[in-house]
PDB file of C-alpha atoms (C1' of nucleotides) in Angstrom:
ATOM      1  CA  UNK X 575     -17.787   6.775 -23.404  1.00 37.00           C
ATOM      2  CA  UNK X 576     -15.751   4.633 -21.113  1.00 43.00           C
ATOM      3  CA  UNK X 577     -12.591   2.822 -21.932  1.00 50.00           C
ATOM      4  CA  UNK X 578     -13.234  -1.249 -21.855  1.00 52.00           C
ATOM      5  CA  UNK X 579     -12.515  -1.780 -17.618  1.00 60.00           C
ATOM      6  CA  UNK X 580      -8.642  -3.349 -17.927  1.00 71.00           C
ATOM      7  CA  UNK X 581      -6.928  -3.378 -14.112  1.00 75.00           C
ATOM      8  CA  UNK X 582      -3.747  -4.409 -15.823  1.00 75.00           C
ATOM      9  CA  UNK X 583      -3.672  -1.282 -18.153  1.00 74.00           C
ATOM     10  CA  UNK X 584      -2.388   1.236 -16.164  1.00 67.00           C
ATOM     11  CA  UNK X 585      -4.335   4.268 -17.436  1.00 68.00           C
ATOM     12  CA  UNK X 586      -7.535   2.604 -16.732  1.00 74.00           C
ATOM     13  CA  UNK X 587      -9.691   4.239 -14.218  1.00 71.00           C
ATOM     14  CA  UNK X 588     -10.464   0.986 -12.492  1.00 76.00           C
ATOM     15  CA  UNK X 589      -6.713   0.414 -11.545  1.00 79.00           C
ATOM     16  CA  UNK X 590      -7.266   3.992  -9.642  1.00 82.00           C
ATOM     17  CA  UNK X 591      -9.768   2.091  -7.185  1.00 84.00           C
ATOM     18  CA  UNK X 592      -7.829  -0.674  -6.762  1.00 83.00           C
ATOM     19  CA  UNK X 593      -4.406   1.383  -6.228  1.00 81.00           C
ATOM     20  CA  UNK X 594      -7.322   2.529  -3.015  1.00 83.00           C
ATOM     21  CA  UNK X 595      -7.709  -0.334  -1.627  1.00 82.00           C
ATOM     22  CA  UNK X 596      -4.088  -1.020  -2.209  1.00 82.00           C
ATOM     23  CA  UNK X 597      -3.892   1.332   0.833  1.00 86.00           C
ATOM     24  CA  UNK X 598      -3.534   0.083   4.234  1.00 86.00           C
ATOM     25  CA  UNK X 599      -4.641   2.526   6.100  1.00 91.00           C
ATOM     26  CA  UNK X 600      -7.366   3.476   4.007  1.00 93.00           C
ATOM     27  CA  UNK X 601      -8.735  -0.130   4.464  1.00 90.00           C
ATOM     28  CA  UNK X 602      -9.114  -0.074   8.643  1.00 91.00           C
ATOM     29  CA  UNK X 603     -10.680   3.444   8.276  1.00 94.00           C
ATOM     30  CA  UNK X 604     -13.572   2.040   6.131  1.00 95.00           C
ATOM     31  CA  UNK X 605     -14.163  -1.004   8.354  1.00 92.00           C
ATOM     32  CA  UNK X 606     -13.882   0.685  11.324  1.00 94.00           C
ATOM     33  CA  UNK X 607     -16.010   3.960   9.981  1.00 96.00           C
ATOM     34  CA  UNK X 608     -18.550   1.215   8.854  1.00 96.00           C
ATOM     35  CA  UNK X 609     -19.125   0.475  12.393  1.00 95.00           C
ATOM     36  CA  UNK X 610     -19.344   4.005  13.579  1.00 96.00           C
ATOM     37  CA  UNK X 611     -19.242   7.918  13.182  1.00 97.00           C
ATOM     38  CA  UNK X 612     -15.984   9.083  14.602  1.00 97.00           C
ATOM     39  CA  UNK X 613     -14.211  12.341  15.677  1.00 97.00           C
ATOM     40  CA  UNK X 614     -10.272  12.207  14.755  1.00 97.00           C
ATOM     41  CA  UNK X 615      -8.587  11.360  17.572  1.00 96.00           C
ATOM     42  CA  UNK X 616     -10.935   8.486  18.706  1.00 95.00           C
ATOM     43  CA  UNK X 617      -9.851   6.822  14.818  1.00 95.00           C
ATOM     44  CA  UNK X 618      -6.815   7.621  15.537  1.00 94.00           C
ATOM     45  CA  UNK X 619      -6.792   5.934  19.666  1.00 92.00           C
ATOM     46  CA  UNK X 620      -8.495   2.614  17.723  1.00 91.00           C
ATOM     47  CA  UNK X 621      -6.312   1.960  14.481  1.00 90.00           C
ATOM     48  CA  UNK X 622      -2.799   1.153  15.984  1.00 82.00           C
ATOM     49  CA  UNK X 623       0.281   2.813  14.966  1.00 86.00           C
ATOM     50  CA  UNK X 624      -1.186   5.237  12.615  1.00 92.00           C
ATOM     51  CA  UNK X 625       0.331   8.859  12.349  1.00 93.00           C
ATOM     52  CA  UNK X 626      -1.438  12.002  12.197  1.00 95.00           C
ATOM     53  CA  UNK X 627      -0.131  12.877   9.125  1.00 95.00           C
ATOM     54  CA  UNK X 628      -1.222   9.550   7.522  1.00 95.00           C
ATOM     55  CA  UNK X 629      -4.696   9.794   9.038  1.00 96.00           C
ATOM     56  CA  UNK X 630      -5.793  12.945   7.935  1.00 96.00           C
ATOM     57  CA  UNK X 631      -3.880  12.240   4.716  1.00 96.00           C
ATOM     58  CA  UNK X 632      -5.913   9.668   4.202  1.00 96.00           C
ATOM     59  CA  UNK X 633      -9.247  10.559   5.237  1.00 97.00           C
ATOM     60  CA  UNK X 634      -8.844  13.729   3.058  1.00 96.00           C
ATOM     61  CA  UNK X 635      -8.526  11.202   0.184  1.00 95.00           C
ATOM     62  CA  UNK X 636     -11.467   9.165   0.896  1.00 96.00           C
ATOM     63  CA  UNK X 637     -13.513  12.147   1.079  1.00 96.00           C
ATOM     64  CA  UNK X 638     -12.185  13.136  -2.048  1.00 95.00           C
ATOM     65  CA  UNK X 639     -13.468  10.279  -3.314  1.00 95.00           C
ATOM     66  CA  UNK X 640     -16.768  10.753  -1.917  1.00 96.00           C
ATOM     67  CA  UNK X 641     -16.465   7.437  -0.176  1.00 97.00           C
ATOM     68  CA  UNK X 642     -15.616   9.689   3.712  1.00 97.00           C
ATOM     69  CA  UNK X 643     -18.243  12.733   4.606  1.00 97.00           C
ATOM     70  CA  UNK X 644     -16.257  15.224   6.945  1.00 97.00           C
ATOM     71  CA  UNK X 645     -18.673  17.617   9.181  1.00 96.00           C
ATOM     72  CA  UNK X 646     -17.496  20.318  11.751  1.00 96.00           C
ATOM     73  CA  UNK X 647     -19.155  21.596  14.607  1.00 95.00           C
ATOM     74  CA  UNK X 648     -17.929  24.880  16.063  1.00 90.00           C
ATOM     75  CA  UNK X 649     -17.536  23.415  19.635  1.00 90.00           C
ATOM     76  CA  UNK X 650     -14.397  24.024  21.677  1.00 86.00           C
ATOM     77  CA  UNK X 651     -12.406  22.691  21.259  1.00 90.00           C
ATOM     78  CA  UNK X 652     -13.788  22.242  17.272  1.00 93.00           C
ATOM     79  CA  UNK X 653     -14.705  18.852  17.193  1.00 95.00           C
ATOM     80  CA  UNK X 654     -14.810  16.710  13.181  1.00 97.00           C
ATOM     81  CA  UNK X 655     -16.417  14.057  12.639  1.00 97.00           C
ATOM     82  CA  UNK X 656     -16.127  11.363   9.882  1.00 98.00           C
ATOM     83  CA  UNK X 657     -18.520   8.727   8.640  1.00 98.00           C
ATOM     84  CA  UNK X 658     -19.275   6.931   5.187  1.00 98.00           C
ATOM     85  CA  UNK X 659     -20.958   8.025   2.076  1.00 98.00           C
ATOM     86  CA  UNK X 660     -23.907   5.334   1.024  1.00 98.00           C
ATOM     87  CA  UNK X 661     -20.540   5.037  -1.647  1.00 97.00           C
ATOM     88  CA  UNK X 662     -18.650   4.607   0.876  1.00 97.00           C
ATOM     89  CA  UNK X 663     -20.723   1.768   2.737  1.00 97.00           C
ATOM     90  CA  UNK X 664     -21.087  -0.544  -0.440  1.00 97.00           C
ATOM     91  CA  UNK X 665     -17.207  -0.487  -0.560  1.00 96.00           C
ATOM     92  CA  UNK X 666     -17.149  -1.751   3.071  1.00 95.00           C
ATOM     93  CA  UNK X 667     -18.896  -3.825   3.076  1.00 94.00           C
ATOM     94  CA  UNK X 668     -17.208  -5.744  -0.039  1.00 92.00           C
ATOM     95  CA  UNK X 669     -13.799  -4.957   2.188  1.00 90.00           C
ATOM     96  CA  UNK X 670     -15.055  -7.181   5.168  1.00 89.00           C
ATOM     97  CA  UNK X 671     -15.383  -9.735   3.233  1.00 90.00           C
ATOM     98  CA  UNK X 672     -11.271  -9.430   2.776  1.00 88.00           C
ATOM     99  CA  UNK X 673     -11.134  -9.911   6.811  1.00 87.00           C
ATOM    100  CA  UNK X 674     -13.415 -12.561   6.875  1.00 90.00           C
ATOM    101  CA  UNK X 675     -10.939 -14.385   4.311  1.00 92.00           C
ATOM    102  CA  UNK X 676      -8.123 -12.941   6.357  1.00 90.00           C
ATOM    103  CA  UNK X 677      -9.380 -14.115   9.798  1.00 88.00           C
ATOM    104  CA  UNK X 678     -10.291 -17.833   8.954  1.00 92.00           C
ATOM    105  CA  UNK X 679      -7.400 -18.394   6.774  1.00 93.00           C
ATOM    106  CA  UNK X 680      -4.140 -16.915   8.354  1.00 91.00           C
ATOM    107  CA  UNK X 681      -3.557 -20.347  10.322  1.00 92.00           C
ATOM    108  CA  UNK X 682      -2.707 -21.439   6.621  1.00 95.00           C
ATOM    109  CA  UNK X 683      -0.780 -18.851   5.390  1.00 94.00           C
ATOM    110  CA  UNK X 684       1.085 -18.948   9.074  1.00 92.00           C
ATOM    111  CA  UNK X 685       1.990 -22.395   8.461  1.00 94.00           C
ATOM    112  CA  UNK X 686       3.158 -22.129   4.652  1.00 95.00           C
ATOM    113  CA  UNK X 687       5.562 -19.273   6.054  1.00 92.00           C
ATOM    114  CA  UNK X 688       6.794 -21.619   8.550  1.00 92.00           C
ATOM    115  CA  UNK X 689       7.275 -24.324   5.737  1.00 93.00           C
ATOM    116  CA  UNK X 690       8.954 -21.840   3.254  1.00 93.00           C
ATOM    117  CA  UNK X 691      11.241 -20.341   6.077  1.00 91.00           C
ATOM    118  CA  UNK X 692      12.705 -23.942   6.838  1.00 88.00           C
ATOM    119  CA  UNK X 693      13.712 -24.704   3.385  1.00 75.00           C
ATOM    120  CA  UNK X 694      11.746 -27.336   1.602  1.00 57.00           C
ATOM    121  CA  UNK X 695       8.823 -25.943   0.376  1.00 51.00           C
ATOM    122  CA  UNK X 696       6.555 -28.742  -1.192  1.00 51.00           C
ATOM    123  CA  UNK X 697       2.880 -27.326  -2.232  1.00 48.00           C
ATOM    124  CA  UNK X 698      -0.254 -28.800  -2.821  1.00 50.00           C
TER     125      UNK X 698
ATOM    126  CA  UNK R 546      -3.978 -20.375  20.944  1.00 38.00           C
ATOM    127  CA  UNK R 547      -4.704 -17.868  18.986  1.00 44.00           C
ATOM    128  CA  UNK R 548      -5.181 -14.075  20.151  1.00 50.00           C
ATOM    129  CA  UNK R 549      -9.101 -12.687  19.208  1.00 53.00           C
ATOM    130  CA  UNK R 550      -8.440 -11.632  15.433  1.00 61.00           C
ATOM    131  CA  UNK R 551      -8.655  -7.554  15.623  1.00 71.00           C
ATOM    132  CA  UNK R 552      -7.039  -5.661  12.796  1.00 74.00           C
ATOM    133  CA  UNK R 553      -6.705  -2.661  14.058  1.00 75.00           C
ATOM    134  CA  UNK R 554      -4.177  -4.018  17.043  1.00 75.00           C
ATOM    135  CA  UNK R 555      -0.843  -4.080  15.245  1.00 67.00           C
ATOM    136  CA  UNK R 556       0.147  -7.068  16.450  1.00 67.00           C
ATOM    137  CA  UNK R 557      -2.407  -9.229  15.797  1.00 74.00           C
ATOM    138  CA  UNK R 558      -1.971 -11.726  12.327  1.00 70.00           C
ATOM    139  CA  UNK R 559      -4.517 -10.861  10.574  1.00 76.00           C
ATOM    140  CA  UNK R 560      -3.097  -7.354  10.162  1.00 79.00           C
ATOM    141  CA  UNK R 561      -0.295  -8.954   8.188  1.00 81.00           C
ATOM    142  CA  UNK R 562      -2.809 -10.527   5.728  1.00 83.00           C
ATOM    143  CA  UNK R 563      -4.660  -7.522   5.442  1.00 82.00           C
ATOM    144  CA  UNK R 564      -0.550  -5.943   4.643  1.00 81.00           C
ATOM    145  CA  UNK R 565      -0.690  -8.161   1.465  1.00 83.00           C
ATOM    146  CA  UNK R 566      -3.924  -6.660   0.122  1.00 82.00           C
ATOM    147  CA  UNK R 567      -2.502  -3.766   0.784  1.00 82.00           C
ATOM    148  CA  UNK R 568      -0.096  -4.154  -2.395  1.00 86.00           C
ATOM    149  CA  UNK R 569      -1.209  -3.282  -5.526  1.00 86.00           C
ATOM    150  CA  UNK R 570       0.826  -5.988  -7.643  1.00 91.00           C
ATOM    151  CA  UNK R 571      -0.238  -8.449  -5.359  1.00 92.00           C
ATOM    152  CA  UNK R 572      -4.116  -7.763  -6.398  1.00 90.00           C
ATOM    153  CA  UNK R 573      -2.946  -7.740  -9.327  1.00 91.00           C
ATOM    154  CA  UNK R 574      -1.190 -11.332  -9.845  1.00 94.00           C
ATOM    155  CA  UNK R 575      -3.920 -12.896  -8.119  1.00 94.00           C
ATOM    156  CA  UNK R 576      -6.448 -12.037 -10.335  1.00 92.00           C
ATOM    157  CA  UNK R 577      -3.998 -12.713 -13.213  1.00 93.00           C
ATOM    158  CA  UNK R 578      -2.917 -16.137 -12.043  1.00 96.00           C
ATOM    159  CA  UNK R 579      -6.589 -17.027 -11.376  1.00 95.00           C
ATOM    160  CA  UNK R 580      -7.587 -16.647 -15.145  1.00 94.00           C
ATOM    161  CA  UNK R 581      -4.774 -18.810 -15.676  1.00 95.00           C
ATOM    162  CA  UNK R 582      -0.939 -20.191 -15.431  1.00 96.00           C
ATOM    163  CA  UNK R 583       1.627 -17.746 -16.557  1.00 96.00           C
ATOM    164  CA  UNK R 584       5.585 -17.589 -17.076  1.00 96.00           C
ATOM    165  CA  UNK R 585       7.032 -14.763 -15.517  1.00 96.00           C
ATOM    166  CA  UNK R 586       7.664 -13.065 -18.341  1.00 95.00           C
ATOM    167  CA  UNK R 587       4.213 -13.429 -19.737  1.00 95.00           C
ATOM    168  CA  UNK R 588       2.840 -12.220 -16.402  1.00 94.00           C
ATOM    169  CA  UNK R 589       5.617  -8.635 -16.767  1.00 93.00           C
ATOM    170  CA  UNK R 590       3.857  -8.136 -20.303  1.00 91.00           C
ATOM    171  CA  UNK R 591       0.241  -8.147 -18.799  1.00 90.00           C
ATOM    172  CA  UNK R 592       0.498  -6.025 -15.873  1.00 89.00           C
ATOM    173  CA  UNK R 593       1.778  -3.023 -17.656  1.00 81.00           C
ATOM    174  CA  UNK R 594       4.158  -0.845 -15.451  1.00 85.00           C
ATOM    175  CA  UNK R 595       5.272  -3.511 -13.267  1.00 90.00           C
ATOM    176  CA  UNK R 596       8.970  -3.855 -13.274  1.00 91.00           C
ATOM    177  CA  UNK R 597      11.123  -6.758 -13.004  1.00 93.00           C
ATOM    178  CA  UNK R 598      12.065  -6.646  -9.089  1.00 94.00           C
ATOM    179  CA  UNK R 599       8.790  -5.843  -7.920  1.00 94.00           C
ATOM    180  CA  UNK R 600       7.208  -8.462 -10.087  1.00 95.00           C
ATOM    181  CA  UNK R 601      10.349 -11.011  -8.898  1.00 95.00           C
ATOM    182  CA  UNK R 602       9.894  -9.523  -5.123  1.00 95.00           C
ATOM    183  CA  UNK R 603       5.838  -9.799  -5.359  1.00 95.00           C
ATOM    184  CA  UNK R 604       6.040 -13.319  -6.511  1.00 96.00           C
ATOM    185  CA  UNK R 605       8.223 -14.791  -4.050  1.00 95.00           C
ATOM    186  CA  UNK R 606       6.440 -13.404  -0.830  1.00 94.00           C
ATOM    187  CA  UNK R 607       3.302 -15.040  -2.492  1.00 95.00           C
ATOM    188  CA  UNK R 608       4.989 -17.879  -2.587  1.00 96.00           C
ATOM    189  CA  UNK R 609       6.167 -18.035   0.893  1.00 94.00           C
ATOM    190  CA  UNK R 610       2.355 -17.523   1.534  1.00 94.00           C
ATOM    191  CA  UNK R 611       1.078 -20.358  -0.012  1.00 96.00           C
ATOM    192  CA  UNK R 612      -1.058 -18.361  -2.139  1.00 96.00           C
ATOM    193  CA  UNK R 613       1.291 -19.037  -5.425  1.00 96.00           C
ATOM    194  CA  UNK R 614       3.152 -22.209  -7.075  1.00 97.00           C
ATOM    195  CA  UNK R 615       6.660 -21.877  -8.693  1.00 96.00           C
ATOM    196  CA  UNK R 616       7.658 -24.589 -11.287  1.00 95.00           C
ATOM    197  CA  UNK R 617      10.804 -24.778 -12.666  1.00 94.00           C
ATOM    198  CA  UNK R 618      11.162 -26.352 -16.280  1.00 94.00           C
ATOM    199  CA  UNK R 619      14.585 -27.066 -17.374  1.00 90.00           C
ATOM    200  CA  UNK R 620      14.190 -26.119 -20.772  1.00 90.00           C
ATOM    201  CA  UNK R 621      15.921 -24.060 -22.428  1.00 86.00           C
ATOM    202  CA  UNK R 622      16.189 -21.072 -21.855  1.00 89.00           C
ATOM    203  CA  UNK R 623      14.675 -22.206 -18.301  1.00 92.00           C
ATOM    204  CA  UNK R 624      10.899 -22.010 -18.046  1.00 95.00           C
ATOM    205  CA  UNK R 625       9.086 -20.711 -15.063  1.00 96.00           C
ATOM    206  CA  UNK R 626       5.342 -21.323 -14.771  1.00 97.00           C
ATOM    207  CA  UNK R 627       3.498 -19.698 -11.532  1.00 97.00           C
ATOM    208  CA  UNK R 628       0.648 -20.422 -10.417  1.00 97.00           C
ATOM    209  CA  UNK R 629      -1.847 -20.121  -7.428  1.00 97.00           C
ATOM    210  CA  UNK R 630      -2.842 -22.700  -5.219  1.00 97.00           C
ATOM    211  CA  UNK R 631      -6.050 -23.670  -3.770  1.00 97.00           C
ATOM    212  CA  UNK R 632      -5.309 -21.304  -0.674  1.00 97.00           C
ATOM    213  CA  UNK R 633      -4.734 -18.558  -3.891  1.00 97.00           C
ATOM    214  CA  UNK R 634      -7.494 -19.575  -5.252  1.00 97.00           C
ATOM    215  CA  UNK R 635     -10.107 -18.496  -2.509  1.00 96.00           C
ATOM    216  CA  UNK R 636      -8.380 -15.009  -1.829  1.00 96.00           C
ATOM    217  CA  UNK R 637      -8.380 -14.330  -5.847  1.00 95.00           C
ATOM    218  CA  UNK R 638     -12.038 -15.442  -5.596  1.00 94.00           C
ATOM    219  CA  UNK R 639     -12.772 -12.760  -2.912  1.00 92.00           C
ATOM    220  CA  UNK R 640     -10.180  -9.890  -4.145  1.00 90.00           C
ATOM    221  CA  UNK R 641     -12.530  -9.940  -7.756  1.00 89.00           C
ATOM    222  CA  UNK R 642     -15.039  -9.061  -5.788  1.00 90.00           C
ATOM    223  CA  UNK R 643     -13.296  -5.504  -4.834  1.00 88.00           C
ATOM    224  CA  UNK R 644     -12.553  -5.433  -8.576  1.00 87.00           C
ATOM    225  CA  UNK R 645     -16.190  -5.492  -9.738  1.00 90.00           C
ATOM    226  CA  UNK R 646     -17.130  -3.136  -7.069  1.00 93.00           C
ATOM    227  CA  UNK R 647     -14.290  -0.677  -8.554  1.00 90.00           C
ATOM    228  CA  UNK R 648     -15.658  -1.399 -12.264  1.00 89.00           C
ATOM    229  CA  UNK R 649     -19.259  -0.296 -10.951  1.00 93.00           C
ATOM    230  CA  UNK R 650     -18.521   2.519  -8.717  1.00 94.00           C
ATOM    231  CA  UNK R 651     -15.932   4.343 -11.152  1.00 92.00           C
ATOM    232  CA  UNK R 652     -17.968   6.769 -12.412  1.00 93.00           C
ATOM    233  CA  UNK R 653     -19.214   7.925  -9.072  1.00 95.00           C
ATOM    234  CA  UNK R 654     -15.688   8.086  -7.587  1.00 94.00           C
ATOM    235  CA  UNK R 655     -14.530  10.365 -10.495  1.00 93.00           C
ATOM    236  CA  UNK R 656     -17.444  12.831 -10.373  1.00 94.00           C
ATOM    237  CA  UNK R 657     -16.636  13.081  -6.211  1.00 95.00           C
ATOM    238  CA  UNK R 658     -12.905  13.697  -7.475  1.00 93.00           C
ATOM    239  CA  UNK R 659     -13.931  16.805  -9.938  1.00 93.00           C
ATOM    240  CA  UNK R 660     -16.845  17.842  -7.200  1.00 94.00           C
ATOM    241  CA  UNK R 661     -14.216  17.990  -4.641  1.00 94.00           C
ATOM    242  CA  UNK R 662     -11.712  19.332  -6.914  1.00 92.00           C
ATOM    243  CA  UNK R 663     -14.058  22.440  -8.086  1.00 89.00           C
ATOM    244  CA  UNK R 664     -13.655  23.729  -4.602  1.00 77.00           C
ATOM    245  CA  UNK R 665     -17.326  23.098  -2.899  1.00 58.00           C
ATOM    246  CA  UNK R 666     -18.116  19.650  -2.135  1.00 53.00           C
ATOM    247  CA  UNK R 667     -21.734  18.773  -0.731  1.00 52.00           C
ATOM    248  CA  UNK R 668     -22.140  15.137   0.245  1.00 49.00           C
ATOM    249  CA  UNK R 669     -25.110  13.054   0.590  1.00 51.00           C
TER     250      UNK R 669
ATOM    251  C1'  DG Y  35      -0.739  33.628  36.085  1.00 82.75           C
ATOM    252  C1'  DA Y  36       1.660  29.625  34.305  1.00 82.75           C
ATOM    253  C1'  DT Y  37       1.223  25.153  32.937  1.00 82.75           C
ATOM    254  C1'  DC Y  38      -1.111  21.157  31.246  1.00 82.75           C
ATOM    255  C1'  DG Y  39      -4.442  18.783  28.377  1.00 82.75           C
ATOM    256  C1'  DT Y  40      -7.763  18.733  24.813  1.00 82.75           C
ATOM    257  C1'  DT Y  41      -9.261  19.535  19.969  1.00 82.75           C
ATOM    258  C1'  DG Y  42      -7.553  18.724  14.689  1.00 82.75           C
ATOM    259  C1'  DG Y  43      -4.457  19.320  12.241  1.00 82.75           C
ATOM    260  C1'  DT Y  44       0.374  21.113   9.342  1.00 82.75           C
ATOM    261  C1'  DA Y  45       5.617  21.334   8.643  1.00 82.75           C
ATOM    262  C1'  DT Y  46       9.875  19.093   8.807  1.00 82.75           C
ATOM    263  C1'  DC Y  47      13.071  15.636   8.638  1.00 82.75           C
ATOM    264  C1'  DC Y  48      14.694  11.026   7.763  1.00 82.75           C
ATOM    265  C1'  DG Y  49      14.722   6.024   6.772  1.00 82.75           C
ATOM    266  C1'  DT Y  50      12.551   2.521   4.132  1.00 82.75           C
ATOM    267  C1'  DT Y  51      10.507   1.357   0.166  1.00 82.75           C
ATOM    268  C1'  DG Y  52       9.374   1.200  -4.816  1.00 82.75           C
ATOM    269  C1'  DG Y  53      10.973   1.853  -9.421  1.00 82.75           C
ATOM    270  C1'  DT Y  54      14.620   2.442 -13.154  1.00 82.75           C
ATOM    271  C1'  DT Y  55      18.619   0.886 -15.124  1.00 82.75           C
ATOM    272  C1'  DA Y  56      22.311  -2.143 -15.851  1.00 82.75           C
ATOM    273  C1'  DC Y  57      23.990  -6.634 -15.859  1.00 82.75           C
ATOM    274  C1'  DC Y  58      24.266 -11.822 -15.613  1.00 82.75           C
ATOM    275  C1'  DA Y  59      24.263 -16.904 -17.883  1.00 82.75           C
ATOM    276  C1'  DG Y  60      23.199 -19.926 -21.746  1.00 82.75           C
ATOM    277  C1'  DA Y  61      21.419 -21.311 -26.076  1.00 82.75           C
ATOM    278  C1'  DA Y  62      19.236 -20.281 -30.713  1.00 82.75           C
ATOM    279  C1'  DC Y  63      19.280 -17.404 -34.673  1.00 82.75           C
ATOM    280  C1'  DA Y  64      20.952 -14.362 -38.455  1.00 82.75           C
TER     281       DA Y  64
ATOM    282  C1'  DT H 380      29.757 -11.971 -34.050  1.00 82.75           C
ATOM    283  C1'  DG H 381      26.126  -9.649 -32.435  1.00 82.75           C
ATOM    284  C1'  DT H 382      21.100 -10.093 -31.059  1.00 82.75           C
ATOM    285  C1'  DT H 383      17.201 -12.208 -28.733  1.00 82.75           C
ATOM    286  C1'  DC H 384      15.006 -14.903 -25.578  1.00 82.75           C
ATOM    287  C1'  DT H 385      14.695 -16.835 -20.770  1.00 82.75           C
ATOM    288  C1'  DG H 386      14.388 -15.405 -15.361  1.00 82.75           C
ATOM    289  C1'  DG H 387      16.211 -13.198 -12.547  1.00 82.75           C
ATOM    290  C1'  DT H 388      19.940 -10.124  -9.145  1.00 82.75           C
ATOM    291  C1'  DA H 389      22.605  -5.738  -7.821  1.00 82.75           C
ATOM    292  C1'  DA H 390      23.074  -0.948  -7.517  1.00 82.75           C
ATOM    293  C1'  DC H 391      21.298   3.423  -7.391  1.00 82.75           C
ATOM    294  C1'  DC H 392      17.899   7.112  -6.634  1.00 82.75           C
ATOM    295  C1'  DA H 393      13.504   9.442  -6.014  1.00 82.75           C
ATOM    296  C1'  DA H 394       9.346   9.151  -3.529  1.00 82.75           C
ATOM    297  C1'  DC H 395       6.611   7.855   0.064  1.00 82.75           C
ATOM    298  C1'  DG H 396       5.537   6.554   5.023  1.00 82.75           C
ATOM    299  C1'  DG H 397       6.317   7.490   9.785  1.00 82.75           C
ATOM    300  C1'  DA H 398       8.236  10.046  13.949  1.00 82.75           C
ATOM    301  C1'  DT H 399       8.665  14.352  15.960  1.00 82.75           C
ATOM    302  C1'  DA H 400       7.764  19.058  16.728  1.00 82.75           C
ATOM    303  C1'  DC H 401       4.750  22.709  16.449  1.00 82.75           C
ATOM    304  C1'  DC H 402       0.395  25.508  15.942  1.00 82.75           C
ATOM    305  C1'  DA H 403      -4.217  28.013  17.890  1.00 82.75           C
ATOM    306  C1'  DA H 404      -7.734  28.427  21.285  1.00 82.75           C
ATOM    307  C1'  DC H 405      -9.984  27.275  25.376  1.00 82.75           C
ATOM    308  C1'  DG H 406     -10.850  24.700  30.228  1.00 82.75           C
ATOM    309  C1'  DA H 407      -9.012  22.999  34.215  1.00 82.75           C
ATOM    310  C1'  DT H 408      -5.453  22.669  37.466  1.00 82.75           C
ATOM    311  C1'  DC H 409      -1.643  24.388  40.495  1.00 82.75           C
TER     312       DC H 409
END
DNA sequence: GATCGTTGGTATCCGTTGGTTACCAGAACA
DNA sequence: TGTTCTGGTAACCAACGGATACCAACGATC
């Protein structure tokens, strides 16, 4: 049986998933996996300023959460490649609709910085 | 004029937005704040585990983002109410979203955790 | 034959960050 | 007189993120 779903209690297993998404990195890698397989170092040339150790940190979590499938081929050099779970792709999805919000409303939150910054910050 | 919104260049703004989701108390004051107003004591009591500076720190960069209200009450001992603005409003709106999905999805994150875990882990 | 570049990582260090604790003022209460 | 409530700030310390170096194994270049 399954404790009642609390985010604000912090042994509830729902505040787990969110700490997840409370995860930078682990946010771009879904969107951009969404898009497309990829091998390592062609996430790593596409998300900006991540480190090695922060993308395979990462990705090893996801896949531990079944939401990231890793698969190795025995080329040479080896060559991995990552992609989304079906798991994985309903949790994507639900994240792009973060960058939607974050794409048509950062003109707003631009301009409240600006306001805050010079003082007098009056809200509506 | 504004540069084409990509999150995965570092420079670009919406990456900063997509910063704030990436904090866990932030989710969680949103979705607090959207049920309804709260002192900021009353807020430290419902989001167990927070502390005092992070919940202090949290607020006031939401502030500065327009996403929360601070009103000052000179009671006394001094009353702060917070609150989110219409701006908060919409992100709160989308962040439950990723909230539900965790609520739903639990159960098959946790068996991927103890598949993983027992050592061989065959995805579908 | 030596060096470079590629693959996908791990190990190490170090600075920033988050979290814990202590402390503050000011009034009510016991 | 001490205690409690309010909403914080300051100091300290552990933990985490990020930069750098390094690894194996092979192909291509010099």
């Amino acid at each position: 049986m399954l404790q009642r779903p609390d985010p604000f209690n912090a042994q509830c297993p729902t505040r787990q998933v969110l700490d997840r998404i409370g995860d930078k990195w682990a946010v771009l890698i879904l969107i951009m996996l969404d898009r497309e397989t990829l091998r390592f170092n062609a996430l790593r040339r596409r998300i900006e300023n991540i480190s090695q150790k922060m993308l395979s940190q990462t990705l090893k979590s996801l896949e531990r959460d079944g939401l990231v499938r890793r698969e190795v081929f025995a080329t040479v050099p080896v060559t991995v490649e990552y992609s989304l779970t079906e798991l994985g792709r309903t949790l994507a999805k639900t994240v792009e609709a973060l960058t939607l919000w974050a794409e048509s409303h950062i003109e707003a939150v631009q301009e409240a910085q600006r306001r805050y910054d010079r003082g007098g910050h009056e809200m509506n």
